[in-house]
């Protein structure tokens, strides 16, 4: 059963699995998303996210990184910019851009610190999103949670996420109470946004950074060296 305020051990399990290249679940008590660090993306993991998720993969990146890659923000209602940026495909190594293999290539390229604006085609099949510089302490959203967890797993500040589809009714998104069978079958750890935000707030208080300087924080559990990826399921 998913808990709204799980233990610190649950957070450690999530970061450990993310460091192994396996997805984890983040929920807010109403809906849930799969999260995967871009640095650990594989074709098998992307196929899993597409099979059990909404199909819309979002690459969450720091706002400054979006600017560096030439990813302008899209405009919403009332002529206000949103946090969503333009969609992209990798400029090389993909065909149509929509397959799991192609999207894995694009996501991996987004994680590459040497990548630049010319390495991507616009529009594409991966939606990008700029995150708040203070992570979940600045905005308690799934995009910020994905980036925070990727950093806590020592995978860098970039992650993919997608909403989980209900295993009971595939025409809607999953509610947290419906995820236990999927979690049990695929051994997926989960953590709540509230737990993650509380953890990050405590770290910020200790460091005196008021939520900034996220790269100075330590992960609750470090991925073991020489790890081997397991398929997501």
PDB file of C-alpha atoms in Angstrom:
ATOM      1  CA  UNK A   1       0.000   0.000   0.000  1.00  0.00           C
ATOM      2  CA  UNK A   2       1.376   3.413  -0.965  1.00  0.00           C
ATOM      3  CA  UNK A   3       1.864   5.703   2.004  1.00  0.00           C
ATOM      4  CA  UNK A   4       1.559   9.481   1.850  1.00  0.00           C
ATOM      5  CA  UNK A   5       4.503   9.877   4.247  1.00  0.00           C
ATOM      6  CA  UNK A   6       6.737   6.807   3.729  1.00  0.00           C
ATOM      7  CA  UNK A   7       9.921   6.216   5.686  1.00  0.00           C
ATOM      8  CA  UNK A   8      13.354   7.580   4.836  1.00  0.00           C
ATOM      9  CA  UNK A   9      14.208   4.013   3.828  1.00  0.00           C
ATOM     10  CA  UNK A  10      11.646   4.279   1.019  1.00  0.00           C
ATOM     11  CA  UNK A  11      13.508   7.295  -0.350  1.00  0.00           C
ATOM     12  CA  UNK A  12      16.796   5.401  -0.149  1.00  0.00           C
ATOM     13  CA  UNK A  13      15.271   2.488  -2.065  1.00  0.00           C
ATOM     14  CA  UNK A  14      14.043   4.849  -4.773  1.00  0.00           C
ATOM     15  CA  UNK A  15      17.425   6.530  -5.299  1.00  0.00           C
ATOM     16  CA  UNK A  16      19.220   3.190  -5.277  1.00  0.00           C
ATOM     17  CA  UNK A  17      16.957   1.785  -7.983  1.00  0.00           C
ATOM     18  CA  UNK A  18      17.177   4.958 -10.061  1.00  0.00           C
ATOM     19  CA  UNK A  19      20.950   4.668  -9.950  1.00  0.00           C
ATOM     20  CA  UNK A  20      20.598   1.161 -11.380  1.00  0.00           C
ATOM     21  CA  UNK A  21      18.680   2.453 -14.387  1.00  0.00           C
ATOM     22  CA  UNK A  22      15.294   1.260 -13.150  1.00  0.00           C
ATOM     23  CA  UNK A  23      12.208   3.469 -12.926  1.00  0.00           C
ATOM     24  CA  UNK A  24      10.588   4.465  -9.656  1.00  0.00           C
ATOM     25  CA  UNK A  25       7.219   5.970  -8.771  1.00  0.00           C
ATOM     26  CA  UNK A  26       6.496   9.395  -7.298  1.00  0.00           C
ATOM     27  CA  UNK A  27       2.961  10.248  -6.161  1.00  0.00           C
ATOM     28  CA  UNK A  28       1.160  13.137  -4.530  1.00  0.00           C
ATOM     29  CA  UNK A  29      -1.770  11.236  -3.045  1.00  0.00           C
ATOM     30  CA  UNK A  30      -3.905  11.806  -6.149  1.00  0.00           C
ATOM     31  CA  UNK A  31      -1.829  10.722  -9.143  1.00  0.00           C
ATOM     32  CA  UNK A  32       1.543   9.179  -9.836  1.00  0.00           C
ATOM     33  CA  UNK A  33       4.407   9.292 -12.326  1.00  0.00           C
ATOM     34  CA  UNK A  34       7.254   7.046 -13.327  1.00  0.00           C
ATOM     35  CA  UNK A  35      10.664   8.704 -12.966  1.00  0.00           C
ATOM     36  CA  UNK A  36      13.970   7.753 -14.600  1.00  0.00           C
ATOM     37  CA  UNK A  37      17.295   9.666 -14.664  1.00  0.00           C
ATOM     38  CA  UNK A  38      18.279  10.616 -18.206  1.00  0.00           C
ATOM     39  CA  UNK A  39      21.834   9.441 -17.546  1.00  0.00           C
ATOM     40  CA  UNK A  40      20.508   5.914 -16.934  1.00  0.00           C
ATOM     41  CA  UNK A  41      18.028   5.730 -19.818  1.00  0.00           C
ATOM     42  CA  UNK A  42      17.860   2.525 -21.871  1.00  0.00           C
ATOM     43  CA  UNK A  43      15.572   1.357 -24.665  1.00  0.00           C
ATOM     44  CA  UNK A  44      14.067  -1.285 -22.355  1.00  0.00           C
ATOM     45  CA  UNK A  45      13.317   1.293 -19.664  1.00  0.00           C
ATOM     46  CA  UNK A  46      11.686   3.682 -22.148  1.00  0.00           C
ATOM     47  CA  UNK A  47       9.585   0.827 -23.541  1.00  0.00           C
ATOM     48  CA  UNK A  48       8.421   0.087 -19.997  1.00  0.00           C
ATOM     49  CA  UNK A  49       7.449   3.724 -19.412  1.00  0.00           C
ATOM     50  CA  UNK A  50       5.517   3.841 -22.681  1.00  0.00           C
ATOM     51  CA  UNK A  51       3.789   0.510 -22.026  1.00  0.00           C
ATOM     52  CA  UNK A  52       2.604   1.390 -18.516  1.00  0.00           C
ATOM     53  CA  UNK A  53       2.518   5.176 -18.764  1.00  0.00           C
ATOM     54  CA  UNK A  54       0.602   7.803 -20.700  1.00  0.00           C
ATOM     55  CA  UNK A  55       3.010   7.646 -23.654  1.00  0.00           C
ATOM     56  CA  UNK A  56       3.986  11.298 -23.246  1.00  0.00           C
ATOM     57  CA  UNK A  57       7.585  11.376 -22.020  1.00  0.00           C
ATOM     58  CA  UNK A  58       8.782  14.607 -20.449  1.00  0.00           C
ATOM     59  CA  UNK A  59      12.462  15.421 -20.015  1.00  0.00           C
ATOM     60  CA  UNK A  60      12.844  17.610 -16.939  1.00  0.00           C
ATOM     61  CA  UNK A  61      15.930  19.823 -16.978  1.00  0.00           C
ATOM     62  CA  UNK A  62      17.191  22.848 -15.038  1.00  0.00           C
ATOM     63  CA  UNK A  63      15.960  26.074 -16.610  1.00  0.00           C
ATOM     64  CA  UNK A  64      19.482  27.240 -17.390  1.00  0.00           C
ATOM     65  CA  UNK A  65      20.217  23.985 -19.206  1.00  0.00           C
ATOM     66  CA  UNK A  66      17.098  24.453 -21.352  1.00  0.00           C
ATOM     67  CA  UNK A  67      18.364  27.904 -22.261  1.00  0.00           C
ATOM     68  CA  UNK A  68      21.824  26.525 -23.093  1.00  0.00           C
ATOM     69  CA  UNK A  69      20.249  23.951 -25.434  1.00  0.00           C
ATOM     70  CA  UNK A  70      18.124  26.548 -27.197  1.00  0.00           C
ATOM     71  CA  UNK A  71      14.816  25.163 -25.919  1.00  0.00           C
ATOM     72  CA  UNK A  72      12.419  28.115 -25.695  1.00  0.00           C
ATOM     73  CA  UNK A  73       9.479  27.927 -23.343  1.00  0.00           C
ATOM     74  CA  UNK A  74       6.023  27.469 -24.834  1.00  0.00           C
ATOM     75  CA  UNK A  75       3.354  30.046 -24.189  1.00  0.00           C
ATOM     76  CA  UNK A  76       0.126  29.283 -22.384  1.00  0.00           C
ATOM     77  CA  UNK A  77      -3.092  31.151 -21.749  1.00  0.00           C
ATOM     78  CA  UNK A  78      -3.053  34.912 -21.167  1.00  0.00           C
ATOM     79  CA  UNK A  79       0.257  35.142 -23.054  1.00  0.00           C
ATOM     80  CA  UNK A  80       2.197  33.765 -20.101  1.00  0.00           C
ATOM     81  CA  UNK A  81       5.165  31.436 -20.672  1.00  0.00           C
ATOM     82  CA  UNK A  82       4.796  27.940 -19.265  1.00  0.00           C
ATOM     83  CA  UNK A  83       7.526  25.726 -17.871  1.00  0.00           C
ATOM     84  CA  UNK A  84       7.097  23.420 -20.855  1.00  0.00           C
ATOM     85  CA  UNK A  85       9.639  23.937 -23.609  1.00  0.00           C
ATOM     86  CA  UNK A  86       9.667  22.836 -27.237  1.00  0.00           C
ATOM     87  CA  UNK A  87       9.688  19.178 -28.206  1.00  0.00           C
ATOM     88  CA  UNK A  88      12.870  17.663 -29.602  1.00  0.00           C
ATOM     89  CA  UNK A  89      14.431  14.662 -31.315  1.00  0.00           C
ATOM     90  CA  UNK A  90      18.130  13.883 -31.423  1.00  0.00           C
ATOM     91  CA  UNK A  91      19.612  15.246 -34.635  1.00  0.00           C
ATOM     92  CA  UNK A  92      21.479  11.995 -35.278  1.00  0.00           C
ATOM     93  CA  UNK A  93      20.930   8.328 -34.490  1.00  0.00           C
ATOM     94  CA  UNK A  94      17.135   8.296 -34.810  1.00  0.00           C
ATOM     95  CA  UNK A  95      14.629   7.460 -37.557  1.00  0.00           C
ATOM     96  CA  UNK A  96      11.057   8.642 -36.970  1.00  0.00           C
ATOM     97  CA  UNK A  97      11.876   9.697 -33.406  1.00  0.00           C
ATOM     98  CA  UNK A  98       8.842   8.004 -31.843  1.00  0.00           C
ATOM     99  CA  UNK A  99      10.130   4.484 -31.112  1.00  0.00           C
ATOM    100  CA  UNK A 100      11.431   3.528 -27.685  1.00  0.00           C
ATOM    101  CA  UNK A 101      14.932   3.248 -29.125  1.00  0.00           C
ATOM    102  CA  UNK A 102      14.711   6.679 -30.760  1.00  0.00           C
ATOM    103  CA  UNK A 103      13.332   8.352 -27.673  1.00  0.00           C
ATOM    104  CA  UNK A 104      16.006   6.690 -25.539  1.00  0.00           C
ATOM    105  CA  UNK A 105      18.613   8.161 -27.877  1.00  0.00           C
ATOM    106  CA  UNK A 106      17.070  11.625 -27.579  1.00  0.00           C
ATOM    107  CA  UNK A 107      16.807  11.413 -23.788  1.00  0.00           C
ATOM    108  CA  UNK A 108      20.396  10.229 -23.477  1.00  0.00           C
ATOM    109  CA  UNK A 109      21.557  13.108 -25.644  1.00  0.00           C
ATOM    110  CA  UNK A 110      19.707  15.570 -23.427  1.00  0.00           C
ATOM    111  CA  UNK A 111      21.694  14.192 -20.489  1.00  0.00           C
ATOM    112  CA  UNK A 112      25.005  14.688 -22.279  1.00  0.00           C
ATOM    113  CA  UNK A 113      26.740  17.800 -20.883  1.00  0.00           C
ATOM    114  CA  UNK A 114      28.613  18.206 -24.165  1.00  0.00           C
ATOM    115  CA  UNK A 115      25.378  18.460 -26.192  1.00  0.00           C
ATOM    116  CA  UNK A 116      24.396  21.789 -27.722  1.00  0.00           C
ATOM    117  CA  UNK A 117      21.469  23.303 -29.642  1.00  0.00           C
ATOM    118  CA  UNK A 118      22.631  21.790 -32.954  1.00  0.00           C
ATOM    119  CA  UNK A 119      22.319  18.263 -31.521  1.00  0.00           C
ATOM    120  CA  UNK A 120      18.511  18.395 -31.597  1.00  0.00           C
ATOM    121  CA  UNK A 121      15.735  18.763 -34.134  1.00  0.00           C
ATOM    122  CA  UNK A 122      12.674  20.827 -33.283  1.00  0.00           C
ATOM    123  CA  UNK A 123       9.850  19.847 -33.086  1.00  0.00           C
ATOM    124  CA  UNK A 124      10.279  16.245 -32.018  1.00  0.00           C
ATOM    125  CA  UNK A 125       8.793  13.497 -29.893  1.00  0.00           C
ATOM    126  CA  UNK A 126      10.211  14.274 -26.439  1.00  0.00           C
ATOM    127  CA  UNK A 127       8.653  17.124 -24.505  1.00  0.00           C
ATOM    128  CA  UNK A 128      11.093  19.171 -22.433  1.00  0.00           C
ATOM    129  CA  UNK A 129      10.314  21.046 -19.241  1.00  0.00           C
ATOM    130  CA  UNK A 130      12.283  23.625 -17.277  1.00  0.00           C
ATOM    131  CA  UNK A 131      12.329  23.091 -13.511  1.00  0.00           C
ATOM    132  CA  UNK A 132      12.423  25.495 -10.604  1.00  0.00           C
ATOM    133  CA  UNK A 133      16.009  26.245  -9.512  1.00  0.00           C
ATOM    134  CA  UNK A 134      15.161  25.255  -5.912  1.00  0.00           C
ATOM    135  CA  UNK A 135      13.595  21.930  -6.904  1.00  0.00           C
ATOM    136  CA  UNK A 136      10.647  20.678  -4.865  1.00  0.00           C
ATOM    137  CA  UNK A 137      11.350  23.231  -2.139  1.00  0.00           C
ATOM    138  CA  UNK A 138      10.571  25.953  -4.676  1.00  0.00           C
ATOM    139  CA  UNK A 139       7.765  24.170  -6.524  1.00  0.00           C
ATOM    140  CA  UNK A 140       6.286  20.841  -5.470  1.00  0.00           C
ATOM    141  CA  UNK A 141       5.833  19.457  -8.977  1.00  0.00           C
ATOM    142  CA  UNK A 142       6.600  16.134 -10.580  1.00  0.00           C
ATOM    143  CA  UNK A 143       9.239  17.679 -12.854  1.00  0.00           C
ATOM    144  CA  UNK A 144      11.136  19.085  -9.881  1.00  0.00           C
ATOM    145  CA  UNK A 145      10.771  15.780  -8.028  1.00  0.00           C
ATOM    146  CA  UNK A 146      12.232  13.894 -10.983  1.00  0.00           C
ATOM    147  CA  UNK A 147      15.295  16.153 -11.161  1.00  0.00           C
ATOM    148  CA  UNK A 148      15.796  16.138  -7.382  1.00  0.00           C
ATOM    149  CA  UNK A 149      15.661  12.342  -7.242  1.00  0.00           C
ATOM    150  CA  UNK A 150      18.076  12.014 -10.156  1.00  0.00           C
ATOM    151  CA  UNK A 151      20.531  14.244  -8.318  1.00  0.00           C
ATOM    152  CA  UNK A 152      20.086  12.343  -5.063  1.00  0.00           C
ATOM    153  CA  UNK A 153      20.881   9.167  -7.018  1.00  0.00           C
ATOM    154  CA  UNK A 154      24.113  10.829  -8.264  1.00  0.00           C
ATOM    155  CA  UNK A 155      22.871  10.747 -11.865  1.00  0.00           C
ATOM    156  CA  UNK A 156      22.915  14.467 -12.601  1.00  0.00           C
ATOM    157  CA  UNK A 157      20.057  17.025 -12.713  1.00  0.00           C
ATOM    158  CA  UNK A 158      18.056  15.576 -15.593  1.00  0.00           C
ATOM    159  CA  UNK A 159      15.246  13.027 -15.597  1.00  0.00           C
ATOM    160  CA  UNK A 160      12.340  11.693 -17.618  1.00  0.00           C
ATOM    161  CA  UNK A 161       8.871  11.233 -16.215  1.00  0.00           C
ATOM    162  CA  UNK A 162       5.468  10.152 -17.435  1.00  0.00           C
ATOM    163  CA  UNK A 163       2.115   9.700 -15.729  1.00  0.00           C
ATOM    164  CA  UNK A 164       1.113   6.178 -14.767  1.00  0.00           C
ATOM    165  CA  UNK A 165      -2.002   4.844 -16.483  1.00  0.00           C
ATOM    166  CA  UNK A 166      -4.577   2.982 -14.426  1.00  0.00           C
ATOM    167  CA  UNK A 167      -4.181  -0.810 -14.682  1.00  0.00           C
ATOM    168  CA  UNK A 168      -7.906  -1.043 -13.924  1.00  0.00           C
ATOM    169  CA  UNK A 169      -9.177   1.464 -16.483  1.00  0.00           C
ATOM    170  CA  UNK A 170      -6.645   2.343 -19.218  1.00  0.00           C
ATOM    171  CA  UNK A 171      -8.736   5.351 -20.269  1.00  0.00           C
ATOM    172  CA  UNK A 172      -7.592   7.347 -17.230  1.00  0.00           C
ATOM    173  CA  UNK A 173      -4.558   7.963 -15.068  1.00  0.00           C
ATOM    174  CA  UNK A 174      -3.813   5.683 -12.152  1.00  0.00           C
ATOM    175  CA  UNK A 175      -4.710   6.524  -8.589  1.00  0.00           C
ATOM    176  CA  UNK A 176      -2.072   5.657  -5.974  1.00  0.00           C
ATOM    177  CA  UNK A 177      -4.296   2.930  -4.500  1.00  0.00           C
ATOM    178  CA  UNK A 178      -4.295   1.068  -7.844  1.00  0.00           C
ATOM    179  CA  UNK A 179      -0.519   0.743  -8.145  1.00  0.00           C
ATOM    180  CA  UNK A 180       0.233  -2.057  -5.698  1.00  0.00           C
ATOM    181  CA  UNK A 181      -0.175  -4.914  -8.215  1.00  0.00           C
ATOM    182  CA  UNK A 182       2.145  -3.204 -10.717  1.00  0.00           C
ATOM    183  CA  UNK A 183       4.669  -2.351  -8.006  1.00  0.00           C
ATOM    184  CA  UNK A 184       4.649  -5.923  -6.769  1.00  0.00           C
ATOM    185  CA  UNK A 185       5.006  -7.453 -10.230  1.00  0.00           C
ATOM    186  CA  UNK A 186       7.834  -5.152 -11.332  1.00  0.00           C
ATOM    187  CA  UNK A 187       9.441  -4.470  -7.926  1.00  0.00           C
ATOM    188  CA  UNK A 188       9.034  -0.708  -8.259  1.00  0.00           C
ATOM    189  CA  UNK A 189       9.858   1.471  -5.233  1.00  0.00           C
ATOM    190  CA  UNK A 190       7.750   4.546  -4.567  1.00  0.00           C
ATOM    191  CA  UNK A 191       7.993   7.789  -2.639  1.00  0.00           C
ATOM    192  CA  UNK A 192       5.617  10.694  -2.098  1.00  0.00           C
ATOM    193  CA  UNK A 193       6.219  14.271  -3.106  1.00  0.00           C
ATOM    194  CA  UNK A 194       5.580  15.256   0.512  1.00  0.00           C
ATOM    195  CA  UNK A 195       8.342  12.964   1.761  1.00  0.00           C
ATOM    196  CA  UNK A 196      10.824  14.215  -0.830  1.00  0.00           C
ATOM    197  CA  UNK A 197      10.010  17.846  -0.138  1.00  0.00           C
ATOM    198  CA  UNK A 198      10.403  17.311   3.589  1.00  0.00           C
ATOM    199  CA  UNK A 199      13.770  15.656   3.080  1.00  0.00           C
ATOM    200  CA  UNK A 200      15.023  18.444   0.824  1.00  0.00           C
ATOM    201  CA  UNK A 201      13.744  21.109   3.208  1.00  0.00           C
ATOM    202  CA  UNK A 202      15.656  19.499   6.078  1.00  0.00           C
ATOM    203  CA  UNK A 203      18.834  19.390   3.992  1.00  0.00           C
ATOM    204  CA  UNK A 204      18.401  23.031   3.026  1.00  0.00           C
ATOM    205  CA  UNK A 205      17.968  23.998   6.673  1.00  0.00           C
ATOM    206  CA  UNK A 206      21.135  22.156   7.672  1.00  0.00           C
ATOM    207  CA  UNK A 207      23.195  23.646   4.848  1.00  0.00           C
ATOM    208  CA  UNK A 208      21.661  27.096   5.206  1.00  0.00           C
ATOM    209  CA  UNK A 209      21.094  27.191   1.457  1.00  0.00           C
ATOM    210  CA  UNK A 210      17.311  27.782   1.611  1.00  0.00           C
ATOM    211  CA  UNK A 211      16.807  25.038  -0.972  1.00  0.00           C
ATOM    212  CA  UNK A 212      19.609  26.080  -3.299  1.00  0.00           C
ATOM    213  CA  UNK A 213      22.934  24.439  -3.969  1.00  0.00           C
ATOM    214  CA  UNK A 214      21.282  21.089  -4.539  1.00  0.00           C
ATOM    215  CA  UNK A 215      24.450  19.474  -5.852  1.00  0.00           C
ATOM    216  CA  UNK A 216      26.050  19.811  -2.415  1.00  0.00           C
ATOM    217  CA  UNK A 217      23.516  17.502  -0.816  1.00  0.00           C
ATOM    218  CA  UNK A 218      24.201  13.848  -0.192  1.00  0.00           C
ATOM    219  CA  UNK A 219      22.005  11.049  -1.422  1.00  0.00           C
ATOM    220  CA  UNK A 220      20.269   8.883   1.181  1.00  0.00           C
ATOM    221  CA  UNK A 221      21.689   5.857  -0.603  1.00  0.00           C
ATOM    222  CA  UNK A 222      24.473   5.806  -3.172  1.00  0.00           C
ATOM    223  CA  UNK A 223      24.320   3.427  -6.151  1.00  0.00           C
ATOM    224  CA  UNK A 224      26.861   0.667  -5.811  1.00  0.00           C
ATOM    225  CA  UNK A 225      29.781   0.755  -8.252  1.00  0.00           C
ATOM    226  CA  UNK A 226      29.884  -1.826 -10.995  1.00  0.00           C
ATOM    227  CA  UNK A 227      26.113  -2.180 -10.952  1.00  0.00           C
ATOM    228  CA  UNK A 228      24.325  -4.069 -13.691  1.00  0.00           C
ATOM    229  CA  UNK A 229      21.012  -2.915 -15.022  1.00  0.00           C
ATOM    230  CA  UNK A 230      17.981  -5.107 -14.681  1.00  0.00           C
ATOM    231  CA  UNK A 231      15.098  -4.810 -17.134  1.00  0.00           C
ATOM    232  CA  UNK A 232      12.213  -2.741 -15.825  1.00  0.00           C
ATOM    233  CA  UNK A 233       9.740  -5.517 -16.432  1.00  0.00           C
TER     234      UNK A 233
END
